[in-house]
Coordinates of C-alpha atoms in Angstrom, one line a residue:
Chain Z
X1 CA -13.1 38.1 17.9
X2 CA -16.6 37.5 18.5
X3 CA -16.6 34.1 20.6
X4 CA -20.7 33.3 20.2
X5 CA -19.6 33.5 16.2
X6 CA -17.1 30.7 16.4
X7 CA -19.0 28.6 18.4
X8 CA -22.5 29.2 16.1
X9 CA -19.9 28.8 12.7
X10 CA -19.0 25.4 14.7
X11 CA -21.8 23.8 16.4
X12 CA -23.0 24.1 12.3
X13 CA -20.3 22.6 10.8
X14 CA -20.4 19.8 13.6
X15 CA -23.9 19.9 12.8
X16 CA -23.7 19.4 8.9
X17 CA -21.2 16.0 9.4
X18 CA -23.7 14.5 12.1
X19 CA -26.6 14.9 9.2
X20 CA -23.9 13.7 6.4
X21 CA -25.2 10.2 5.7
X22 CA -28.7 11.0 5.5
X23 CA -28.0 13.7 3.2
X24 CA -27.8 12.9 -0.8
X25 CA -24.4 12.2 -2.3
X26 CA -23.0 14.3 -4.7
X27 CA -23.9 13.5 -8.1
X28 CA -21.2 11.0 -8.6
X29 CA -21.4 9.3 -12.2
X30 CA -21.0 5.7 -11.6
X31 CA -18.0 4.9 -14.0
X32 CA -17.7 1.6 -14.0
X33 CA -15.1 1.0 -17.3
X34 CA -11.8 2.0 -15.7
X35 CA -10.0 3.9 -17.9
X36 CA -9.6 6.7 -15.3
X37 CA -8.0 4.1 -12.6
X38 CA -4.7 5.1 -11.9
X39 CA -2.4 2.8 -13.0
X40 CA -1.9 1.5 -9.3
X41 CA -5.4 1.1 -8.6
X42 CA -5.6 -1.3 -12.4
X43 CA -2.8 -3.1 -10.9
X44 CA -4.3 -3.8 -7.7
X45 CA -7.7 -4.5 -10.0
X46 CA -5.7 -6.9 -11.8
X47 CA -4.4 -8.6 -8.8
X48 CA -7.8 -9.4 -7.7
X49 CA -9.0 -10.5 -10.9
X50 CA -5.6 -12.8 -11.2
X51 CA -6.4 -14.1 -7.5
X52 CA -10.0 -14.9 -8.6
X53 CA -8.3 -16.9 -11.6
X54 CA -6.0 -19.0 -9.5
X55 CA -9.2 -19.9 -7.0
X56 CA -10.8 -21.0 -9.8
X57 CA -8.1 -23.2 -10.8
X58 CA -7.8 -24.4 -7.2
X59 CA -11.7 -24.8 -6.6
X60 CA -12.7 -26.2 -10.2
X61 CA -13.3 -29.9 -10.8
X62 CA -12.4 -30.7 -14.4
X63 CA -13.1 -34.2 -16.4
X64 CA -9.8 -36.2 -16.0
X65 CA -9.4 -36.1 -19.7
X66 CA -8.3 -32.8 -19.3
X67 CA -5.1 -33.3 -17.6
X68 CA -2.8 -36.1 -18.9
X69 CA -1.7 -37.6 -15.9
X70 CA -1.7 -37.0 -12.2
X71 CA 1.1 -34.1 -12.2
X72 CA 0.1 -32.4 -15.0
X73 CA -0.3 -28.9 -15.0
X74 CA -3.1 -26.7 -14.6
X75 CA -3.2 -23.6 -17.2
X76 CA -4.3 -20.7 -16.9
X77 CA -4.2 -18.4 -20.3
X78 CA -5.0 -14.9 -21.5
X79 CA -6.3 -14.2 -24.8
X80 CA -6.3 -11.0 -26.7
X81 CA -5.0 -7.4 -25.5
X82 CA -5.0 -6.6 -22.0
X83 CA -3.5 -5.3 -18.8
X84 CA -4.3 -8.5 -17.1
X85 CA -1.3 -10.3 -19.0
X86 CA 1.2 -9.6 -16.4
X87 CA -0.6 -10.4 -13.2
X88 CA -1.4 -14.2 -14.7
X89 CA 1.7 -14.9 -15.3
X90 CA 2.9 -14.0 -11.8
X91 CA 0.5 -17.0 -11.2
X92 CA 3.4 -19.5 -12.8
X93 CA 4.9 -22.1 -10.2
X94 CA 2.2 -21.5 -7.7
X95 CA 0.0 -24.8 -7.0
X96 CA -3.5 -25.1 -7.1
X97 CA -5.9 -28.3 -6.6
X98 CA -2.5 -29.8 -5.9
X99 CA -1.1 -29.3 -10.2
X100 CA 1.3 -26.6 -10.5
X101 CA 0.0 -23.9 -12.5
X102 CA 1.1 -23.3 -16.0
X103 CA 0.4 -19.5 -17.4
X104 CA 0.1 -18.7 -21.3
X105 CA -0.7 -15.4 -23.3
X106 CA -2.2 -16.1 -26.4
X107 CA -1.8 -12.8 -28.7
X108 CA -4.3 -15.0 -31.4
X109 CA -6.8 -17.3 -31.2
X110 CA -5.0 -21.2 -31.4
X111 CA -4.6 -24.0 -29.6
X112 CA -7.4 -22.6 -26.7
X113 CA -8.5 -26.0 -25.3
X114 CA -4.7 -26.4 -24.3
X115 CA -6.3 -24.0 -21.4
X116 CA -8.1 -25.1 -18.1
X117 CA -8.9 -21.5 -17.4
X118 CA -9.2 -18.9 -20.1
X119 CA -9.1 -15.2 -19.3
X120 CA -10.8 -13.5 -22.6
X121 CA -9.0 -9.9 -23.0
X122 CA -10.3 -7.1 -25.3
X123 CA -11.8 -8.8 -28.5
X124 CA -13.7 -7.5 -30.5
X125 CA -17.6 -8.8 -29.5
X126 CA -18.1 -10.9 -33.0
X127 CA -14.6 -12.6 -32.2
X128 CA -15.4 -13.2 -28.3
X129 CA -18.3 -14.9 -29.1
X130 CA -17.0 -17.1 -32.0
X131 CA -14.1 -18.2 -29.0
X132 CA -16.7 -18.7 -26.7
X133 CA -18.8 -21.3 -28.7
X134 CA -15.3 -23.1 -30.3
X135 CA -14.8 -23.9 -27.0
X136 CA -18.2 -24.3 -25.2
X137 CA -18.1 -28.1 -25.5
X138 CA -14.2 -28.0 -23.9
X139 CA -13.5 -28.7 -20.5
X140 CA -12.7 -24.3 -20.5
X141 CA -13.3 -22.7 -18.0
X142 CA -14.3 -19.1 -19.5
X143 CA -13.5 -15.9 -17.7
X144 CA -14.2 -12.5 -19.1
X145 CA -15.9 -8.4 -18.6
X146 CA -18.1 -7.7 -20.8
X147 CA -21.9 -7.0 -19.7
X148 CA -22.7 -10.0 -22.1
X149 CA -20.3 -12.2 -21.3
X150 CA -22.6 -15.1 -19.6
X151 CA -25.0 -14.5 -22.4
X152 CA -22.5 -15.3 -25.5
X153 CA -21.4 -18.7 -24.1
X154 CA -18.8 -17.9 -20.8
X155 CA -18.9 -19.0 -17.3
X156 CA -18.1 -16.4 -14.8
X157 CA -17.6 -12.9 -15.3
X158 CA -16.1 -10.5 -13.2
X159 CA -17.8 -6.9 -12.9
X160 CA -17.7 -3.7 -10.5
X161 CA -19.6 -3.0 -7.4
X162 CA -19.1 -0.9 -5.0
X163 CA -15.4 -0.5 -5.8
X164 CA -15.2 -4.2 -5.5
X165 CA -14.6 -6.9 -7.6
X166 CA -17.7 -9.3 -8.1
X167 CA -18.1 -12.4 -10.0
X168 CA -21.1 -14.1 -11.6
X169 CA -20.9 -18.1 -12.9
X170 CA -23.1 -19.5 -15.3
X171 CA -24.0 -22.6 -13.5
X172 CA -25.4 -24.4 -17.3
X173 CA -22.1 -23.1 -19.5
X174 CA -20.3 -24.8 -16.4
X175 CA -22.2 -28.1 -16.7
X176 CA -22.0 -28.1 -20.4
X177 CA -18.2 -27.8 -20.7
X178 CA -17.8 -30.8 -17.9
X179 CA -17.0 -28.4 -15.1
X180 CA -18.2 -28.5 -11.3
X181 CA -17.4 -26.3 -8.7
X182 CA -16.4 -26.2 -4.8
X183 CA -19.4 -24.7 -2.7
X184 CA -17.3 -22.2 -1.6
X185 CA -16.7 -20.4 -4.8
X186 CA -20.3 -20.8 -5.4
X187 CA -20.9 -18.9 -2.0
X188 CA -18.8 -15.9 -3.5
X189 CA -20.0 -16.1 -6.8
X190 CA -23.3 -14.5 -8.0
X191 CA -25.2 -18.4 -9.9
X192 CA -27.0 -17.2 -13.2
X193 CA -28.2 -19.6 -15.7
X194 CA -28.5 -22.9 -13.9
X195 CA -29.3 -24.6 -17.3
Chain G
X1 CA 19.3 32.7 10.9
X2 CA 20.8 31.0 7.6
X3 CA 18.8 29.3 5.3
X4 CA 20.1 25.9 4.8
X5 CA 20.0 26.1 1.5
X6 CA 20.8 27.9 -1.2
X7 CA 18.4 28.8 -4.2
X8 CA 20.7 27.3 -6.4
X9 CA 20.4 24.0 -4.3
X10 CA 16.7 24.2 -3.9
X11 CA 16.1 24.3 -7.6
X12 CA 18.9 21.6 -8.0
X13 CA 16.5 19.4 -5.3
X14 CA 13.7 20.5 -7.7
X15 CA 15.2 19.3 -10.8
X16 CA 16.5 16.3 -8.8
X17 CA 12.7 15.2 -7.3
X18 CA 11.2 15.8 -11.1
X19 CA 13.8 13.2 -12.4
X20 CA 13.3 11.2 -9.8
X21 CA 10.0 11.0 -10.6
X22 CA 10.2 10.8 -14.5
X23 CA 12.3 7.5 -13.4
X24 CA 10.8 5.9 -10.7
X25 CA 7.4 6.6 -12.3
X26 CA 7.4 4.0 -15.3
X27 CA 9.8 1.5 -13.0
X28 CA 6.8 1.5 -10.9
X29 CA 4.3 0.9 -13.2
X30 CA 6.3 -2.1 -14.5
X31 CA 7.0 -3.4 -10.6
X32 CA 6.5 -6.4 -9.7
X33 CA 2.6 -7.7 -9.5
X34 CA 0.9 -8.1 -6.5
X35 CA 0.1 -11.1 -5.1
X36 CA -3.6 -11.7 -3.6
X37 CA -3.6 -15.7 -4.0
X38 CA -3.4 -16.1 -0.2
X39 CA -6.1 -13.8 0.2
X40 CA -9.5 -16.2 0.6
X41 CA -12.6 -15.8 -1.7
X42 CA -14.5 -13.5 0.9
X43 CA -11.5 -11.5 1.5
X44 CA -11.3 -11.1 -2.3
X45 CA -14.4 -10.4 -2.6
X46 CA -14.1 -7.6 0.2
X47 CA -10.8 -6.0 -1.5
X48 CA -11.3 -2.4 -2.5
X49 CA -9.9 -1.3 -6.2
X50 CA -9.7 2.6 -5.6
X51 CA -7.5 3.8 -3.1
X52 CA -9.8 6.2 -0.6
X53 CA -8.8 9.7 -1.1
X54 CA -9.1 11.7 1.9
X55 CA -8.0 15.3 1.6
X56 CA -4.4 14.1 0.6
X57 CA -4.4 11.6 3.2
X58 CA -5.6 8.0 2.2
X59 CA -7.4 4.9 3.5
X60 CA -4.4 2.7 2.6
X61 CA -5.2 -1.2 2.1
X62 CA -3.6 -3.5 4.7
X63 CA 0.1 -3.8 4.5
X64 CA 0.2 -0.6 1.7
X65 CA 2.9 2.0 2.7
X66 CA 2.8 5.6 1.3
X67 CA 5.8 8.0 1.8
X68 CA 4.8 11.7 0.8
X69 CA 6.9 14.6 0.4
X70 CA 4.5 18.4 0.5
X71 CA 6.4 21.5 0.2
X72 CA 3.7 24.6 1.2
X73 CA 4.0 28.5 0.8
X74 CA 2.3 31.0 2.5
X75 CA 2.8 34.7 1.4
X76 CA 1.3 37.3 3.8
X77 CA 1.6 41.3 3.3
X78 CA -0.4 44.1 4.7
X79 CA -2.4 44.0 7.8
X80 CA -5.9 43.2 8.3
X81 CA -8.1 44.7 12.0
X82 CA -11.5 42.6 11.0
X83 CA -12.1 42.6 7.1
X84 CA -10.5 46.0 7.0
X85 CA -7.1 46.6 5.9
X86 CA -4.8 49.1 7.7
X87 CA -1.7 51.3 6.7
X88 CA 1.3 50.6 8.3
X89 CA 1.5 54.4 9.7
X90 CA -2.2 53.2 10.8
X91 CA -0.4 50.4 12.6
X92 CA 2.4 52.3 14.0
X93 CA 0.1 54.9 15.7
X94 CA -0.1 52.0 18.1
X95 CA 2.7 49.9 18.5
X96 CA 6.5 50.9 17.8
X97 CA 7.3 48.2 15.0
X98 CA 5.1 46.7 12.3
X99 CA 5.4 42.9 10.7
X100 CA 4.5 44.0 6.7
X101 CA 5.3 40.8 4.7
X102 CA 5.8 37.4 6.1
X103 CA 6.4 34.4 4.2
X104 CA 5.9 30.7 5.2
X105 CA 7.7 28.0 4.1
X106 CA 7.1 24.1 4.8
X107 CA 8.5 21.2 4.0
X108 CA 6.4 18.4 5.1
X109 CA 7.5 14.7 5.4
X110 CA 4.7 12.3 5.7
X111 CA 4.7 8.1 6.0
X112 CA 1.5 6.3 5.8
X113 CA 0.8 2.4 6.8
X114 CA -2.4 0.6 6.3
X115 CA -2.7 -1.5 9.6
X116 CA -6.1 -2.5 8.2
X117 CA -8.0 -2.2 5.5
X118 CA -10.0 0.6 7.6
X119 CA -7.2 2.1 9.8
X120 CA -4.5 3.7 8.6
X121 CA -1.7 5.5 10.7
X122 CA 0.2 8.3 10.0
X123 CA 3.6 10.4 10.6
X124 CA 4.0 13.9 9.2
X125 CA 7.3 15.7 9.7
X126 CA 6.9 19.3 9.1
X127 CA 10.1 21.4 8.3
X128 CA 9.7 25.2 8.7
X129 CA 11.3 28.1 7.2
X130 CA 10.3 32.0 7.9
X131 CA 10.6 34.9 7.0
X132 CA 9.3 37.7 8.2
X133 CA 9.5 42.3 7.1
X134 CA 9.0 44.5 9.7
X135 CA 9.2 48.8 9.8
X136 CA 10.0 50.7 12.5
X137 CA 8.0 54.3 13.5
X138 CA 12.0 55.5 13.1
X139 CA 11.5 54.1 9.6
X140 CA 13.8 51.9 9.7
X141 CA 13.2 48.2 8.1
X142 CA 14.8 44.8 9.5
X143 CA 13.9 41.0 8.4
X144 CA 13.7 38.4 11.0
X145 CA 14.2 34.3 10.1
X146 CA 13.5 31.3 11.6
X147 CA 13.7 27.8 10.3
X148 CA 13.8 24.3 11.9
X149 CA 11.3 21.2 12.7
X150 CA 8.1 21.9 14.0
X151 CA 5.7 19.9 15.9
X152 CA 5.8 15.9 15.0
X153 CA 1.8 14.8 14.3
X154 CA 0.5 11.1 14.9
X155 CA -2.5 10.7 12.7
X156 CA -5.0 8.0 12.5
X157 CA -7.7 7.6 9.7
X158 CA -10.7 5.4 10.5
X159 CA -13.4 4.5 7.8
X160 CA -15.9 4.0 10.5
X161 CA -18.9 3.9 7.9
X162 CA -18.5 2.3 4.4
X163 CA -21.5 1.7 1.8
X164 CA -21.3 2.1 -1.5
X165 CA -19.3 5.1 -2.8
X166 CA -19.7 6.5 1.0
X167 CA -18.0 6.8 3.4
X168 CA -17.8 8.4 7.4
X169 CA -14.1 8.5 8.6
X170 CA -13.0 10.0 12.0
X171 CA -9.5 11.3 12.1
X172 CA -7.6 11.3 15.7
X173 CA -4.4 12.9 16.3
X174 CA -1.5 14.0 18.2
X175 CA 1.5 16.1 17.9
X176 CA 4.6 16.0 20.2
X177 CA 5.9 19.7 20.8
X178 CA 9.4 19.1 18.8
X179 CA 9.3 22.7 17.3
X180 CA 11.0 24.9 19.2
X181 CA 9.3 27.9 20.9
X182 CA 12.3 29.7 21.5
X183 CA 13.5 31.0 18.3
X184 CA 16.0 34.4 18.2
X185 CA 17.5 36.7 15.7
X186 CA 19.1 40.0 15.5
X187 CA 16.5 42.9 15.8
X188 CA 17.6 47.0 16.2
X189 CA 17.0 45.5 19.8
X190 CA 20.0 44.2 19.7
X191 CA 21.1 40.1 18.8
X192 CA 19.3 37.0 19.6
X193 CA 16.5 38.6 20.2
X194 CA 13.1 36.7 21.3
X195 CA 10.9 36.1 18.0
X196 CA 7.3 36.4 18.4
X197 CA 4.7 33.7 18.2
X198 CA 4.0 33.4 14.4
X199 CA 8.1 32.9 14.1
X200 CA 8.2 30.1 16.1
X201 CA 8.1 26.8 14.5
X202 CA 6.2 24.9 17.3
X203 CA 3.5 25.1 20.0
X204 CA 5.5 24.3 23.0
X205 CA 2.4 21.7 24.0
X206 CA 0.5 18.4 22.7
X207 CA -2.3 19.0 20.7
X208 CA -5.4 16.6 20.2
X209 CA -7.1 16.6 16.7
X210 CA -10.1 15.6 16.1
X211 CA -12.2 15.6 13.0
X212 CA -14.9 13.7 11.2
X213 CA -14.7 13.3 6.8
X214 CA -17.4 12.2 4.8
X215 CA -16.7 11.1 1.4
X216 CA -18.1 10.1 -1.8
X217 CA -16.1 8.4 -4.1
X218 CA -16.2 6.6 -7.5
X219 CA -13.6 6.0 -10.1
X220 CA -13.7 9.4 -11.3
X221 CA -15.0 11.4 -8.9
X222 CA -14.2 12.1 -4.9
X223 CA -16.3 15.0 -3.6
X224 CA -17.0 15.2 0.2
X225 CA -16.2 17.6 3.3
X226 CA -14.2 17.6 6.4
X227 CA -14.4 18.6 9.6
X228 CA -11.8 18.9 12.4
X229 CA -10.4 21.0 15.3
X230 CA -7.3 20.7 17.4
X231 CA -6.2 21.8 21.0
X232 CA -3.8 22.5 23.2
X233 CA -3.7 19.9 26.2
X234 CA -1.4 22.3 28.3
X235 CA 0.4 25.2 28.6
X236 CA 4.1 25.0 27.6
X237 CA 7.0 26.3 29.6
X238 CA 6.4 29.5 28.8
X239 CA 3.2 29.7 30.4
X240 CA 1.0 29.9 26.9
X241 CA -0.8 27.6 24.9
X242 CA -1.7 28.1 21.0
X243 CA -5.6 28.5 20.4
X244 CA -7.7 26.3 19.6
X245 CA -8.2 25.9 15.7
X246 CA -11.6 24.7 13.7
X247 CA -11.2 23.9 10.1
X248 CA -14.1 22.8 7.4
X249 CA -12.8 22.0 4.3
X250 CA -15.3 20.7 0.9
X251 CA -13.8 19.6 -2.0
X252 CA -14.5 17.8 -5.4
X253 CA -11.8 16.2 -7.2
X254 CA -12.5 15.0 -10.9
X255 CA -9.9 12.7 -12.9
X256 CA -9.8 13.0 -16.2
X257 CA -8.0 9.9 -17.4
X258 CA -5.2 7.5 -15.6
X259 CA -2.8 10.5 -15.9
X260 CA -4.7 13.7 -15.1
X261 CA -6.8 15.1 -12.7
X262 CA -8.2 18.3 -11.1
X263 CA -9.4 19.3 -7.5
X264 CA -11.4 22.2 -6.3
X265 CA -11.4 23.0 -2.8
X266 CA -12.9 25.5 -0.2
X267 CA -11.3 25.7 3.0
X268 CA -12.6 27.6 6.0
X269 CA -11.4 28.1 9.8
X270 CA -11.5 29.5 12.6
X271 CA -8.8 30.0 15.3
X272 CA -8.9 31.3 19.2
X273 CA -6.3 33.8 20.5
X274 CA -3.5 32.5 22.8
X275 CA -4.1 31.5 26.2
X276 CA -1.4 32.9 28.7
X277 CA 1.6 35.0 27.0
X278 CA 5.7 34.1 27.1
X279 CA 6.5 36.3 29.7
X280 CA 9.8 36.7 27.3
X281 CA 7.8 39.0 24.9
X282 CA 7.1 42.5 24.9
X283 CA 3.4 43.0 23.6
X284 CA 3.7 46.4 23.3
X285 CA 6.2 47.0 20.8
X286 CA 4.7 44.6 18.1
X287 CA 1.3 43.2 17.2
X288 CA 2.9 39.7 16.3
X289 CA 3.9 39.3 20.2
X290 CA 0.4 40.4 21.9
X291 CA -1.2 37.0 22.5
X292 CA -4.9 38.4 22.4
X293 CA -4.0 39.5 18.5
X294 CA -3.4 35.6 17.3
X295 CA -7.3 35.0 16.7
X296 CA -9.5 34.9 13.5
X297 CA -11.4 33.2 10.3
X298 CA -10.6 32.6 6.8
X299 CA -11.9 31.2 3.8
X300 CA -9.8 30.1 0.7
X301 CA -10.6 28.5 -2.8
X302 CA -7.9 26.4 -3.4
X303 CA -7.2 24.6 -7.1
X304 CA -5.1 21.7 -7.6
X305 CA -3.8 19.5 -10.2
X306 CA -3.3 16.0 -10.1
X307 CA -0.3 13.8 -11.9
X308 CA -0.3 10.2 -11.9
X309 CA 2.3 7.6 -12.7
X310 CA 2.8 3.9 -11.1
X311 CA 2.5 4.5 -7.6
X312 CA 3.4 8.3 -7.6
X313 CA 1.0 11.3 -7.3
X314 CA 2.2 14.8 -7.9
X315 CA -0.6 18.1 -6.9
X316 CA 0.0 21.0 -7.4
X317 CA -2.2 23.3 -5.8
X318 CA -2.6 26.9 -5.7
X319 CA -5.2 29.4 -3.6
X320 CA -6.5 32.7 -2.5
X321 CA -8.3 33.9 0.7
X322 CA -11.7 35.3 -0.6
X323 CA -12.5 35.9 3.4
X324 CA -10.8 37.0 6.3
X325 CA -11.3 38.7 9.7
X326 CA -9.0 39.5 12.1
X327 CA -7.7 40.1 15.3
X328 CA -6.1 43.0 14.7
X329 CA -3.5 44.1 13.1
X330 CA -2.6 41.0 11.9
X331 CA -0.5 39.8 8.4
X332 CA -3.5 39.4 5.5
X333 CA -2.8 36.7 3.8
X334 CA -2.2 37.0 0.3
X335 CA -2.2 33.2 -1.5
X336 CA -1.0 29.7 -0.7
X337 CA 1.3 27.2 -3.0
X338 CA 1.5 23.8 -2.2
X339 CA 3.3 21.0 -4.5
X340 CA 3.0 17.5 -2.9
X341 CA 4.8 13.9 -4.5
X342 CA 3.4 10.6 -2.6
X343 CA 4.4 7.7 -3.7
X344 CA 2.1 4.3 -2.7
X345 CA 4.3 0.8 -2.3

C-alpha cells in the first residue's frame, strides 16, 4: 500500500474539515412551515410553544376585572385545529402569577373572552382576523403563527429561527387590550408596534 | 461454531421488532407531553426543535435518551491484489488455502444520553457473527465461523460550533478490547484451530477515535461530511495491534414529509496493515493470517431510507464499493445491508 498516498488522501480530508466553516453550506431550503418535522421534533415544538404560553400567564399583568376574585383561575385556551391542543392542556393544575391555570380547547369560535391567554390554531385567515378584532378590546392575550399575525390585531407571535422558537409582542395590541408585561419577557421577546 | 440462532428465530425476531414497532410507534406519538415550564425564558428561547442528525448518531437535548438497535451485513467474494481481481488458482500459486466468500454479520446495540444540550455520550455494543469459504490447492472446500461481542465503544458527540443551520462537532472515543482475539474452529488442520484476523471479533487493544463532522441542517434537509480515524494505543497479548483506520464520509439526507425520508451517502477509507503478527498464526498457508495483507482503501455509495413514527426511526440502507485497492489478495467486497430502529425517549 502506498503510505505517502494515505497520508496525502488524509492530510486533504483533514484539510477540507479545518476549511469547513468558511466554505458555503449546501443549498439548504429554509423550510420554515413544519410539516416535514417528525412527529417527535412537533412535539418538542409544541412543548416550547406551550412553555412560552404558561410564561405568559405567569409574566402578564391583566386588569383585575378579568379574574373574579383573588383565586380565580388563569386560562389558557386553544382555538381551532391544531397539534398544540395536547401540550396546553398538560398546562392544567400548574400555577402561574400565583392562579392555578385552567386549559380549554375551543373547537368554534364562543365564549373567547372567558380566556386570559388565547392560542389561535389553524383558521382560516378571514376567520383569524375577525377573532382577533372581537376580542381586541378584551383583556386577551393573543397568541398565534402566522407571518401576519401582529398585523391583523394579535400580540405575540411565535416563529422559526435558527431551529429555535422565537417570539415577537405587539407592545400597542398589548396596551389596547389592558395588558402589561414583566421586563423579563420583554427581554426575550422581539417589541414591534409600540402603538 | 453454532449460530445462536436459527433462521427460523431470526425471522421470528424480525416479525417480532416490526410489531414492536407498528405498536410502540403510535403509543409514542400519543405519550405523554413534555414539560418545558421549568425551563426559564432564555433557556426557552435557546431550546432546539430538530434533533441534530449526525451520521445516525445525534446531538440529543439534555436529559433525552436514545436506545438503537443496527443490524449490518457485509458480503465479500473473490479477491482483490490492488484494483485487480485475482482467480483463486491465481491465489493458490502462492499460499496453500484461499478465503473466497466471507460474510459479516453485526448486531449493534447502541444507548445515547444528552448530558447537555451540546454533549451527548454514547455506548454501542457490537455483536458479531462470521462466516467465512475457503478452497484448498487439494481442492478441497471448508467453512470457518465465529460469532461473539466485539469491542465495547465509548463515544462522545460535541457541537463545538453552532450558528444557524451549522454546525462543527468533534467526536472522541474509546473502545475496551471485549472481543475476543482468540477465536477457533475445525479446519483440515485439524479442530479448534486458530482463526485468522478478519475472524476475530475484536482488536485485542484500546482504540482512540477521533473525528471532526460538519453539518448543515434545516427541517428538511441534513447534508454535511465527516471525518475521523481511530488507533490502536497498544499491542495486545498477542504481540499485534490492528491498523490504523481513516474514514470520510459526505452525505445528504432529504425528508419528504413527517413519515419519509431518503439519505444518500459516500463513504471512503483508508486502513494501515497490522503492526506485529500473533505468533499463533501461520502466514504462509493463508492470506487472511499474513498481517502485512490487512491494508487498503475503499469507496462506497450507500442509499438509505428513513421511517418515522413517535420517537422511532427505522433506515434501511443499502450500498456498493465503486472503489477498492488492496493489499493483496484480500476478500473484494461485494455490497453492504444495514437496517437500524432508534427509538428517542
Amino acid at each position: 500500500m502506498d503510505v505517502l498516498r494515505r497520508k496525502a488522501l488524509t492530510a486533504a480530508a483533514l484539510l477540507a474539515c479545518t476549511l469547513s466553516p468558511a466554505l458555503p453550506a449546501p443549498a439548504v431550503p429554509a423550510a420554515a412551515t413544519g410539516e416535514v418535522l417528525s412527529e417527535e421534533d412537533l412535539r418538542r415544538e409544541n412543548a416550547i410553544k406551550a412553555a412560552y404560553l404558561y410564561h405568559f400567564a405567569d409574566l402578564s399583568r391583566w386588569p383585575e376585572s378579568a379574574f373574579a376574585d383573588a383565586g380565580s383561575p388563569v386560562k389558557i385556551c386553544v382555538l381551532g385545529p391544531t397539534s398544540m391542543a395536547g401540550a396546553v392542556a398538560a398546562l392544567d393544575g400548574k400555577t402561574a402569577g400565583g392562579r392555578p391555570v385552567e386549559s380549554r380547547h375551543f373547537a368554534t369560535v364562543h365564549d373567547l373572552e372567558y380566556c386570559h391567554v388565547l392560542y389561535l390554531g389553524e383558521l382560516e385567515p378571514e376567520l383569524r382576523r375577525q377573532v382577533l378584532a372581537s376580542v381586541a378590546e378584551a383583556a386577551v392575550l393573543t397568541a398565534g403563527e402566522e407571518e401576519s399575525f401582529l398585523r391583523d390585531g394579535g400580540i405575540a407571535r411565535f416563529f422559526r429561527r435558527k431551529n429555535q422558537i422565537a417570539l415577537e409582542i405587539h407592545l400597542g395590541a398589548a396596551r389596547r387590550a389592558g395588558l402589561s408585561f414583566d421586563d423579563t419577557l420583554l427581554e426575550v421577546g422581539r417589541v414591534v408596534g409600540k402603538d | 461454531m453454532k449460530c445462536v440462532l436459527t433462521k427460523l428465530e431470526r425471522r421470528l425476531a424480525a416479525t417480532l421488532l416490526l410489531a414492536l414497532l407498528a405498536a410502540a410507534g403510535p403509543a409514542a406519538a400519543q405519550g405523554e407531553e413534555e414539560d418545558l415550564t421549568e425551563l426559564s425564558l432564555e433557556e426557552l428561547a435557546r431550546t432546539r426543535v430538530v434533533t441534530v442528525d449526525v451520521l445516525g448518531g445525534h446531538i440529543h437535548r439534555k436529559g433525552e435518551w436514545m436506545f438503537g438497535y443496527r443490524y449490518m451485513m457485509m458480503d465479500m467474494d473473490g479477491s482483490l491484489d490492488g484494483s485487480q481481481r485475482l482467480s483463486d488458482e491465481e491465489v493458490l500459486r502462492s499460499f496453500p488455502i484461499t478465503p473466497t466468500q466471507m460474510t459479516s454479520e453485526m448486531h449493534m446495540f447502541e444507548l445515547m444520553y444528552g448530558v447537555s444540550d451540546d454533549l451527548t455520550v454514547m455506548v454501542m455494543a457490537p455483536y458479531f457473527k462470521k462466516e467465512m469459504d475457503h478452497l484448498t490447492r487439494a481442492g478441497g472446500t471448508f467453512r470457518t465461523e465465529s460469532e461473539g461481542l466485539g469491542d465495547v465503544q465509548l463515544m462522545t458527540h460535541y457541537a463545538a460550533l453552532h450558528k444557524g443551520p451549522h454546525w462543527l462537532i468533534l467526536l472522541g472515543s474509546v473502545s475496551f478490547p471485549t472481543g475476543s482475539i482468540d477465536e477457533v474452529d475445525d479446519t483440515p488442520a485439524g479442530p479448534d484451530q486458530l482463526l485468522p484476523y478478519p475472524m476475530q471479533l475484536g482488536s485485542g487493544s484500546y482504540r482512540l477515535l477521533a473525528g471532526l463532522t460538519y453539518l448543515a441542517q434545516t427541517e428538511a434537509w441534513n447534508a454535511g461530511f465527516q471525518l475521523r480515524g481511530d488507533t490502536s494505543l497498544d499491542e495486545n497479548d498477542q504481540g499485534y495491534e490492528v491498523g490504523d483506520r481513516y474514514h470520510l464520509e459526505l452525505w445528504a439526507q432529504n425528508r419528504w414529509s413527517r413519515a419519509f425520508g431518503l439519505t444518500v451517502r459516500l463513504h471512503g477509507q483508508v486502513w494501515d496493515e497490522y503492526g506485529g503478527a500473533d505468533p499463533r498464526l501461520n502466514p504462509t498457508v493463508v492470506p487472511t493470517a499474513d498481517p502485512l495483507l490487512r491494508g487498503g482503501e475503499r469507496a462506497d455509495f450507500l442509499v438509505g431510507l428513513n421511517f418515522y413514527s413517535g420517537g422511532h426511526r427505522l433506515n434501511l440502507e443499502g450500498g456498493v464499493p465503486f472503489y477498492q485497492s488492496l493489499d493483496g489478495p484480500q476478500l473484494e467486497t461485494r455490497f453492504i445491508l444495514s437496517l437500524s430502529w432508534q427509538w428517542t425517549f
